XYZ file of C-alpha atoms in Angstrom:
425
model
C 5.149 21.421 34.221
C 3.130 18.552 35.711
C 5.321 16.497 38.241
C 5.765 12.498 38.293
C 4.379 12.685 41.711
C 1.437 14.317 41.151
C 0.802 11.484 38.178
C 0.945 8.579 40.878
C -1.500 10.000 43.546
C -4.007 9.919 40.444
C -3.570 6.868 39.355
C -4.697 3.442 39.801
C -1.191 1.921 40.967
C 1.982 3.337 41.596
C 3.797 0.328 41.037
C 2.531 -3.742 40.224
C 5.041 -6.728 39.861
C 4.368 -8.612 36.875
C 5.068 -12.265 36.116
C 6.640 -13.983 32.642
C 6.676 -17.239 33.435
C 7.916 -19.544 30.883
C 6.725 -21.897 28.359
C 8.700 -25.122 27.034
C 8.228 -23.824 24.140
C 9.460 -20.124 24.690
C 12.971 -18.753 25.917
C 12.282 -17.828 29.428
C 12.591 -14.117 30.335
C 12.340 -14.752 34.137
C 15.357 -12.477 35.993
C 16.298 -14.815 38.269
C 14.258 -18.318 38.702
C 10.977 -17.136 39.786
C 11.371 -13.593 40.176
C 9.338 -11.423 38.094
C 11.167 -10.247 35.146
C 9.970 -6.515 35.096
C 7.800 -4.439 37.033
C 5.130 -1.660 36.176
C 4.182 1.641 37.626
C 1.600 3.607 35.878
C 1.466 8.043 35.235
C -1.385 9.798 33.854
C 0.337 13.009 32.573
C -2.840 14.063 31.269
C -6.828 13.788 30.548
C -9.025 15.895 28.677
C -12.910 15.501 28.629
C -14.785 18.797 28.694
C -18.333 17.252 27.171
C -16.975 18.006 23.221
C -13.744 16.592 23.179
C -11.090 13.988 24.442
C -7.839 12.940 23.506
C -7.178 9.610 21.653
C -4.028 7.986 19.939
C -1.732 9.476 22.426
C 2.036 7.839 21.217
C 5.358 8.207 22.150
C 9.092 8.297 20.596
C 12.493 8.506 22.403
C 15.126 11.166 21.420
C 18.571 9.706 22.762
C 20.666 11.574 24.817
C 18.164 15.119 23.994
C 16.947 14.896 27.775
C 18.129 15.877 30.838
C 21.840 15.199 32.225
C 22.234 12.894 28.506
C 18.631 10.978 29.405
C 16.300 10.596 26.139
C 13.784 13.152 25.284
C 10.167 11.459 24.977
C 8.031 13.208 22.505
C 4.426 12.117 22.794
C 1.481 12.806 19.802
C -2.055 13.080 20.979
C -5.524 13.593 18.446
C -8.252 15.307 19.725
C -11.108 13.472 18.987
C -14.864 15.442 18.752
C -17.364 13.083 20.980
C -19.846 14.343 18.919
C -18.729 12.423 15.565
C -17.453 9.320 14.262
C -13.578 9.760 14.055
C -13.265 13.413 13.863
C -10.141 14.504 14.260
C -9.377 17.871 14.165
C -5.829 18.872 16.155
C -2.565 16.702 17.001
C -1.827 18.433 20.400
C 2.425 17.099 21.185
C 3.656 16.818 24.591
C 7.367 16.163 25.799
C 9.506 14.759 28.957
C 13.069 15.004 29.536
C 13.341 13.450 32.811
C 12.028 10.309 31.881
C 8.227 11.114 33.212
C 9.274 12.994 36.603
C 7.756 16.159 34.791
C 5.704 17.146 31.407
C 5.040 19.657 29.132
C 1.425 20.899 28.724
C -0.101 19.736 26.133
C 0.433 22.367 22.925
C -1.102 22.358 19.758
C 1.026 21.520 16.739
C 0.018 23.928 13.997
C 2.408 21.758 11.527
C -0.477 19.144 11.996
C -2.986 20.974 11.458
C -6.068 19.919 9.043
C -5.585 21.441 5.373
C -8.317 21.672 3.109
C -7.817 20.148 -0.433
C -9.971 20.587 -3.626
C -11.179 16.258 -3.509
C -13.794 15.720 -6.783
C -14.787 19.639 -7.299
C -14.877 20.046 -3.436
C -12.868 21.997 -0.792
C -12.730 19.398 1.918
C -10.577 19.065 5.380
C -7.891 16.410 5.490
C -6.693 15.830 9.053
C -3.652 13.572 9.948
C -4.492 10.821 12.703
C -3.490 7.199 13.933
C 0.340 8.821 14.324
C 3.183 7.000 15.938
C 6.699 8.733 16.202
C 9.477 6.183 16.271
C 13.615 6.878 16.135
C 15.361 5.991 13.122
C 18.596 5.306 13.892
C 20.366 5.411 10.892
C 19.549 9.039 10.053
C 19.123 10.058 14.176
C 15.605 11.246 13.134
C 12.554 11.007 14.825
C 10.014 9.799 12.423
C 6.286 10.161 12.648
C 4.256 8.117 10.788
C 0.244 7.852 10.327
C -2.806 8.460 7.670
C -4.256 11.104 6.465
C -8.566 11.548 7.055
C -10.851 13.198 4.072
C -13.786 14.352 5.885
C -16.910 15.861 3.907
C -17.252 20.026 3.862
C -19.069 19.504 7.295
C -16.679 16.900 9.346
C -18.377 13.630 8.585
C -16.415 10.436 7.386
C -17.934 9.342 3.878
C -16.483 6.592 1.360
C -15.163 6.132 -0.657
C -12.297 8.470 0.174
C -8.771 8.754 -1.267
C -6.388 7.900 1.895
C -2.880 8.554 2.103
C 0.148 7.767 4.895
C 1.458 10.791 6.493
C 5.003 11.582 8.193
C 6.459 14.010 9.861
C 10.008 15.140 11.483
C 10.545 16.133 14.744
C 13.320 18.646 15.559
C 14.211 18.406 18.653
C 16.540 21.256 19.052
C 13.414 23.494 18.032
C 11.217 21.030 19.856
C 9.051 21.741 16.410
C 7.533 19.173 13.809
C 7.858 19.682 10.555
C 4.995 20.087 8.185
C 3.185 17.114 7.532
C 4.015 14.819 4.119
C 2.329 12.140 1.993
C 4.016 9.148 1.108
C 4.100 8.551 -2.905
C 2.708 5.587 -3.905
C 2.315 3.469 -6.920
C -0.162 5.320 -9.252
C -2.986 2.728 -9.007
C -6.618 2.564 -8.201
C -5.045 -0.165 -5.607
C -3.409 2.181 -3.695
C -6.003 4.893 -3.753
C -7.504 4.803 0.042
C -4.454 3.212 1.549
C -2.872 4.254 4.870
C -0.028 3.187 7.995
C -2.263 4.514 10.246
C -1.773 3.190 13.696
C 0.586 0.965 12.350
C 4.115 -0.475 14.150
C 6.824 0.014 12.040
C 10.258 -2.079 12.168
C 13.448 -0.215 11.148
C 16.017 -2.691 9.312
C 20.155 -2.345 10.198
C 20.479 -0.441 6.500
C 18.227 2.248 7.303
C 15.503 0.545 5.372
C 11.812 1.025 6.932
C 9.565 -1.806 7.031
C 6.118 0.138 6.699
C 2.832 -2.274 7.185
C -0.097 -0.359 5.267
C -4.187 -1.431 4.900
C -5.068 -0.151 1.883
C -8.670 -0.700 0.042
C -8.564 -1.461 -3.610
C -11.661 -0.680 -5.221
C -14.773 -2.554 -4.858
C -12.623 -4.726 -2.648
C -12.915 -4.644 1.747
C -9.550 -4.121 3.523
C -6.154 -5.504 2.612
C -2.681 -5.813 4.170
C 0.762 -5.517 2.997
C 4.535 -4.514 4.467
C 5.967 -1.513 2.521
C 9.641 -1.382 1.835
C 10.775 2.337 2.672
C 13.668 4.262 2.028
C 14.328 7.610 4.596
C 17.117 10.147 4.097
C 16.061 12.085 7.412
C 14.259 14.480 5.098
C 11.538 12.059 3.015
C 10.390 9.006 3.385
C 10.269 6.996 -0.923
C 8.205 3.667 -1.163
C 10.226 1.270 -3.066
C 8.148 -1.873 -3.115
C 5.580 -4.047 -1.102
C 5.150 -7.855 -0.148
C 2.481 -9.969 -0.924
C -1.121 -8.776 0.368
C -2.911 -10.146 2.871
C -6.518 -10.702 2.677
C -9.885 -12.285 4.458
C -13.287 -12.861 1.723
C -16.145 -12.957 4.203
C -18.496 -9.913 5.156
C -16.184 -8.431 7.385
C -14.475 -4.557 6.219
C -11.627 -6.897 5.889
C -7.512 -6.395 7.554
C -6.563 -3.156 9.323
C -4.025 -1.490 11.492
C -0.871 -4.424 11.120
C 2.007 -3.782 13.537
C 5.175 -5.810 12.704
C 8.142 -6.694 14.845
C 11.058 -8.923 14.751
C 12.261 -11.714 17.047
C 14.855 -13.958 16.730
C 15.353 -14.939 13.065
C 11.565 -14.056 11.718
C 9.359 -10.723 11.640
C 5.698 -11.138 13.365
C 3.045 -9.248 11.964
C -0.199 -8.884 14.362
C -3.951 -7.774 12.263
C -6.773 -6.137 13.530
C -10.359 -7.859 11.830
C -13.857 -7.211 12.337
C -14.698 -10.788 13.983
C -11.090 -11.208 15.578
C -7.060 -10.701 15.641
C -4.716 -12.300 13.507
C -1.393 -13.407 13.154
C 1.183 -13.987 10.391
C 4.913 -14.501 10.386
C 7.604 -14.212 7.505
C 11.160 -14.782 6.905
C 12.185 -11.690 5.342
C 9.683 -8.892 6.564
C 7.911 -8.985 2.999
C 6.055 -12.028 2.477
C 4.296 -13.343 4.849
C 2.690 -16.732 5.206
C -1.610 -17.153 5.695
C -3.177 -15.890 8.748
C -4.297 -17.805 11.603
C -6.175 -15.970 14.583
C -5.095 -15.204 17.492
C -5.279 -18.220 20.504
C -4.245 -18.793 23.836
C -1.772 -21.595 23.825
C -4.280 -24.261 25.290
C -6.386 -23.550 21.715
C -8.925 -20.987 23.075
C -9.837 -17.940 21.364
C -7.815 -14.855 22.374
C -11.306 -13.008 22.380
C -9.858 -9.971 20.675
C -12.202 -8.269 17.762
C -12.214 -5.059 15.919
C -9.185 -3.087 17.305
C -5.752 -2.944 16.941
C -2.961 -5.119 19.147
C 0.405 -4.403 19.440
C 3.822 -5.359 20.254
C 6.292 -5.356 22.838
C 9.874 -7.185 21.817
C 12.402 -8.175 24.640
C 15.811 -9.883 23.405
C 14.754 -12.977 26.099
C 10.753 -12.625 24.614
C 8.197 -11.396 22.716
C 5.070 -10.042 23.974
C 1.289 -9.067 23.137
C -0.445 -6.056 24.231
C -4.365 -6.551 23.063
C -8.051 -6.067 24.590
C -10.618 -9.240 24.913
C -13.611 -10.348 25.910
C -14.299 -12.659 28.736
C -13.116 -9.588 31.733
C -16.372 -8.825 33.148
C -15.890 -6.198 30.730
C -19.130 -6.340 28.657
C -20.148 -2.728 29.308
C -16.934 -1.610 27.440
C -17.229 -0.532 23.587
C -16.651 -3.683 21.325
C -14.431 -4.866 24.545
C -11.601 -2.638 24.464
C -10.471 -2.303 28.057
C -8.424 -3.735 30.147
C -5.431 -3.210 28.084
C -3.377 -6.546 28.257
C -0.093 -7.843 28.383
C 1.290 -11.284 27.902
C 4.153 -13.263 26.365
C 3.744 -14.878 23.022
C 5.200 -18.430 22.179
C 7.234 -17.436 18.750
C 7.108 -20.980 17.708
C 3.351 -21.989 17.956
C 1.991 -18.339 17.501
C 0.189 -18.478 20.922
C -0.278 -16.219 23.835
C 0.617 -18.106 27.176
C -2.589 -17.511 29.377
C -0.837 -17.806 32.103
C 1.414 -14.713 31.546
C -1.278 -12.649 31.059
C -1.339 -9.441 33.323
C -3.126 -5.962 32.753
C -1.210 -2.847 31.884
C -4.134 -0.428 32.408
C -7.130 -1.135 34.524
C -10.839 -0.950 32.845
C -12.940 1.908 33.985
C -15.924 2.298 31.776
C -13.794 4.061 28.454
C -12.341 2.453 25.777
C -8.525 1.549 25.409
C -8.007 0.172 22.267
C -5.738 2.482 20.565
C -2.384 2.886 22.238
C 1.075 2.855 21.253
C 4.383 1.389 22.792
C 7.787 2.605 23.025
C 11.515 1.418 23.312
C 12.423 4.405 25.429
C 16.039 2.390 27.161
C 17.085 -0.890 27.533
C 16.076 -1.030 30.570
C 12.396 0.657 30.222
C 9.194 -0.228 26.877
C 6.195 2.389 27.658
C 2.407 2.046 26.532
C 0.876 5.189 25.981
C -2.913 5.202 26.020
C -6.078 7.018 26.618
C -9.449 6.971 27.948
C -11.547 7.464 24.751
C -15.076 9.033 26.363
C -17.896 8.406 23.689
C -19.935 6.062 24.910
C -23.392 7.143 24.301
C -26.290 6.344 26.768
C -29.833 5.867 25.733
C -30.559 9.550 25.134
C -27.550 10.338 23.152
C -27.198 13.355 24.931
C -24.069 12.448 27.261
C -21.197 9.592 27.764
C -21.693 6.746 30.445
C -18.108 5.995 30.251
C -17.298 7.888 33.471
C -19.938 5.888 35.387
C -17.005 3.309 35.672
C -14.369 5.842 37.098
C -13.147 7.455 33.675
C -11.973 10.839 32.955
C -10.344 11.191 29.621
C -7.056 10.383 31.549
C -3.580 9.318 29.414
C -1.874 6.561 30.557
C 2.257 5.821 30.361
C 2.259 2.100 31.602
C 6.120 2.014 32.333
C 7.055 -1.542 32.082
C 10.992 -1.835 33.718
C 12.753 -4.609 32.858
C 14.956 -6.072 35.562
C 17.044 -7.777 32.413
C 18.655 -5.121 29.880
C 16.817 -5.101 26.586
C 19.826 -6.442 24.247
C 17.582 -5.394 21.195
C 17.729 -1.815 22.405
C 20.337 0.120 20.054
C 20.590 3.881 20.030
């Protein structure tokens, strides 16, 4: 078991106030006047980097009352990712805390994960599962993993076109085992062919109903998006239809990796694009209106390109998480580090600059793919790691550690001095 205390002499900061401060055009989520309304201490349970491998996509779901003395179990997900190749995965490793982060498990392998090989087009080829994010469904008290599947040539390489399909998996935690991996059933259409939730936030309706954002790739077509209406019985997950799709006609690959929320009366869906973020809203969680990008709320580009953003939802605000340019940060892969933090203005679909804060310092690695997650009312976490593969000039070895990385895992513990009314067990 790693100890809590060990975490914070590692990392960066063992505790940072952070500011909301309010916009005339956003609910306030300040405690008390001026006093911050949360505050953030920061653990790095973890780090691989051994010169062939790292971790990456490390996420997080909360298990009520399956901790210690009735606190929630966290169950985190980690990939392995082969610095040698482009988005080779080849293991989910799981970890666990039931003391709220004081202590760890190792990280383990999960053989239920595992790569399978499958007979694609006359061809025995590995299929991994990646890009997972465990979440609790409430109405079935199952923890719910949901991400894509990979098709990798005989010899680990990424090659299109590929069929695609959104994985899931249930956690037990009495056996602290997942169960073996799934596909999700989807329309039988060419449209649906190479289509995926990975990285994805989900929202869970009051019914039970699972609000699933997907990218898919019809053929001949780049990238769309669309929000999948689920059904889950605690054993399998059923499509049962979509909303409209969501789509960019320029050079780019096109709309990836949505994460929805809901605040208020209206769900927020958040789009990763080649050239820059964008955002969307919608009345019922289906249809969404056109896209906009993403702006700070005195009209300037957010500054956020090719990765993934997303949320974190107070009942007194709603929040970004997101990586940008403009943060001396130029030596950092397509940008992606610091990892940011700031509240959103529902109303004019801005990010208030002023609010901004980071959740995980920049130190040469990439952070763009994390995850974040409800674990009280009183406590959000975003999980993320230091993804080593940047290559210097003689492609021999990563310069990402020049900066200070190590392949560390970070659980940014956000504490809200206001109770999360949102938060239901």
């Amino acid at each position: 078991m790693i100890r809590r205390r060990d975490f914070l002499k590692s990392s960066l900061c063992g505790g940072v106030s952070l500011f909301c401060l309010p916009s005339p055009a956003t609910k306030s989520c300040a405690a008390d006047g001026n006093d911050p309304p949360y505050h953030l201490s920061r653990d790095t349970p973890t780090r691989l980097y051994d010169g062939r491998r790292c971790w990456c996509h490390p996420r997080a779901g909360a298990v009520p009352d399956a901790g210690r003395d009735g606190l929630p179990r966290v169950v985190m997900t980690i990939n392995t990712l082969d610095v040698a190749g482009s988005d080779v995965f080849k293991g989910v490793f799981g970890m666990r805390t039931d003391d709220l982060g004081e202590t760890w498990t190792e990280p383990q392998e999960i053989t239920a994960l595992a790569p399978r090989h499958e007979t694609i087009d006359g061809q025995e080829r590995p299929v991994a599962v990646s890009d997972s994010w465990p979440r609790w469904h409430r109405t079935t008290k199952t923890l719910l993993g949901t991400g894509h599947t990979v098709v990798y040539t005989p010899n680990w390489k990424v090659a299109h076109p590929r069929p695609r399909h959104t994985a899931y998996s249930i956690y037990d935690p009495k056996t602290d085992q997942w169960a073996a991996w799934q596909k999700l059933g989807m329309p039988g259409t060419d449209k649906f062919h190479d289509a995926g939730a990975g990285c994805v936030q989900r929202f869970d309706e009051a019914d039970g109903s699972i609000l699933l954002p997907i990218y898919f790739r019809p053929p001949g077509k780049n990238s769309r998006v669309t929000v999948t209406r689920c059904s889950f019985d605690g054993r399998t997950l059923r499509f049962q239809d979509h909303g409209n799709e969501l789509f960019i006609d320029d050079k780019t690959r096109g709309l990836h990796e949505p994460s929805l929320t809901r605040f208020g009366d209206e769900y927020f869906l958040t789009i990763r694009n080649d050239q820059r973020g964008f955002i969307t809203r919608s009345k019922d969680g289906l249809n969404f209106e056109p896209i906009q990008p993403w702006k700070f709320d005195d009209d300037a580009d957010l500054g956020n390109y090719n990765t993934q953003q997303h949320w974190v939802t107070h009942s007194d605000g709603l929040f970004l998480v997101y990586t940008r340019r403009g943060a001396n940060n130029d030596h950092v892969f397509r940008h992606r580090a610091p990892l940011f933090m700031a509240q959103v203005d529902p109303k004019r679909l801005r990010v208030i600059r002023k609010t901004e804060q980071i959740l995980v310092p920049e130190r040469g690695a990439r952070l763009g793919n994390f995850g974040v997650t409800d674990v009280s009312e009183d406590e959000t976490w975003v999980t993320v790691a230091e993804w080593m593969q940047k290559w210097g000039p003689d492609h021999i070895l990563p310069v990402d550690n020049k900066y200070g990385s190590d392949g560390s895992v970070w659980v940014a513990r956000i504490n809200w001095k206001r109770k999360n009314k949102l938060f239901v067990v």
